[in-house]
Amino acid sequence: MRREEDSEWTRREPAPGSPPRVLVVGAGMAGLATGCYAQMSGMRTRIFEKHVLPGGCCTAWSRDGYLFDYCIEWLIGTAEGNDAHQVWRELGALDGKTVTNFELFNKVTDETGRSVVFYNDPDRLQAHLLEVSPADARQIRAFCRDLRRFTEIELYPFLTAPALRTVRERAATLRTVLPAFRLFWRTAATPMHRFADRFEDPLLRKAFRNIFFQDPEGFPLLPYLFNMAAAHHGNAGFPQGGSLGLARSVEERYTGLGGTVSYRARAERILVENDRAIGLELRGGRRYYAEHVVSACDGHTTVHGLLGGKYTGPRVDKLYDELLEAPGTLFPAVVSAFVGIDGPLPEEDAHSTTYLLAAEEGARLPGALQNSLVVQLRSRYCDGFAPPGRSVVHCTYFSDYAHWAELRRTDRRRYREEKRRVAAFVRDFLTRRWRECAGRIELVDVATPATTRRYTGNHNGSILAWKAFSDADDIAADLVGKDRMRLPGLAGFSMAGQWVGMGGLIRAASTGRFAVQYLCAELGLPFRAQESTGGELWHPGRLGRLPQLDRWHPEERRDS
């Protein structure tokens, strides 16, 4: 940024007659969306990001020509004609991109080799499940009947902030919800584990818990049915360019609207005067001023770090003091192992498979919370993730953050040894299942929950923050609806992102939209949102320079 442009942000008072200034902490999806909608609505914005890339957890990195795509497994809003898609169109997220849709959501294979395929089509799914276990016909037909009903429902409440919805908008929601009220109520009140336990077949009892790759524990039936129905309509696909590609497209939209992102710029504290946020102080002491500040980073860091715990209330205390460390409230952290393979992957394998492990095998996975390993053939998701003639696989499992954080803090040598144990397990596991891959694994790159915490700041390395349908869900809804994403006693400040509006990329983006809508209502400005007209076809060059997260270990190279 040129010196004269920088000066408008280092002045305490704005220039007379100038548009409102808004500072945003964090260039994840929520922060970028906040910037885009504020720029569209006539404000001036600047985003500060501690990392060198946009996207937060929606990111990727590279090694030896491989691209390791970290975040997206499916993206709600990839099909035209719904409100979620409109948000992505406004943010330019899908400009010039193709979308990959799969015929199945996930496959689950047990220790004996028996498999269940969760097709997105209800009729195909029902026929397959009846072949697996005719004795469970009643349960199978009930699930598939509900799935058919969800395919007829379109409910994506991502356009208008809850407290600002008009009578017409509320009536439209009621017209969708009321005819299916009993369906919503029953599937939201039925825990998946209780439903799954009704199956006679032991494989189905375990497989249904792992439709979402691993068992989130505590989820009811509703989100499984909702997301599979979306996938059936092509509305939960995988966009070309993947996770970082999505973030780069929104970043391009933001800068095209006149916004600025400053990278390697870590916010140290929010400047407050007379109980009003007036700006930011970065590490190193440099200060920037604005009429409004939006924090779109980790919630605990915002409340107790940037603001020193001075602006809280019952809801904020409940979330960030009581529930933050309560079991089952945060979505579990994840260990990721990316595998680069010289040659193709087995054609007959599903793009995503959860392998259920015997207890003794699961015990070999460091810090594992469940006896399972998810194997995704990422080369099938999008072109450009591997060099020509090569393939990339992403293996993941839920893991204990404390295990990795303590090791990294106290014993770096053992920390690296644990990462090598993960790499060795994955090598052995894949070569036992794919004999043709023996000797063709070129590299294994492991990222732990401590890695996630280090690069994104997310508390306990949780990618999706608060777990939906947990005790945090209703409180977060009140923060967005009743509190308008503000903190008690503090003016000129808003929070956005998954630590306020729950997890998922479309939810994160919508919180940026909501924050600007609330701000426009406060300032008496019209909220404006226009679809992007960007027409350039996506190509890998638009990803920009890609980082390597950790130093390379020669012993992790090809096992020839």
mmCIF file of C-alpha atoms in Angstrom, residues 114 129 132-140 194-209:
data_model
loop_
_atom_site.group_PDB
_atom_site.id
_atom_site.type_symbol
_atom_site.label_atom_id
_atom_site.label_comp_id
_atom_site.label_asym_id
_atom_site.label_seq_id
_atom_site.Cartn_x
_atom_site.Cartn_y
_atom_site.Cartn_z
ATOM 1 C CA ARG A 114 -17.509 -55.665 3.918
ATOM 2 C CA LEU A 129 -28.734 -51.245 1.658
ATOM 3 C CA VAL A 132 -26.415 -55.555 2.415
ATOM 4 C CA SER A 133 -28.996 -56.413 5.075
ATOM 5 C CA PRO A 134 -32.513 -57.542 4.080
ATOM 6 C CA ALA A 135 -33.288 -58.040 7.775
ATOM 7 C CA ASP A 136 -33.064 -54.265 8.285
ATOM 8 C CA ALA A 137 -35.617 -53.402 5.605
ATOM 9 C CA ARG A 138 -37.831 -51.351 7.908
ATOM 10 C CA GLN A 139 -35.023 -49.109 9.129
ATOM 11 C CA ILE A 140 -33.557 -48.785 5.637
ATOM 12 C CA ARG A 194 -29.658 -44.205 18.617
ATOM 13 C CA PHE A 195 -31.021 -44.652 15.090
ATOM 14 C CA ALA A 196 -27.975 -46.675 14.010
ATOM 15 C CA ASP A 197 -28.244 -48.990 17.020
ATOM 16 C CA ARG A 198 -31.615 -50.207 15.734
ATOM 17 C CA PHE A 199 -29.970 -52.034 12.825
ATOM 18 C CA GLU A 200 -29.441 -55.763 13.209
ATOM 19 C CA ASP A 201 -26.428 -55.817 10.893
ATOM 20 C CA PRO A 202 -23.291 -54.765 12.870
ATOM 21 C CA LEU A 203 -21.775 -53.162 9.780
ATOM 22 C CA LEU A 204 -24.793 -50.883 9.292
ATOM 23 C CA ARG A 205 -24.716 -49.939 12.970
ATOM 24 C CA LYS A 206 -21.185 -48.645 12.516
ATOM 25 C CA ALA A 207 -21.455 -47.409 8.931
ATOM 26 C CA PHE A 208 -24.345 -44.983 9.490
ATOM 27 C CA ARG A 209 -22.325 -43.231 12.187
#
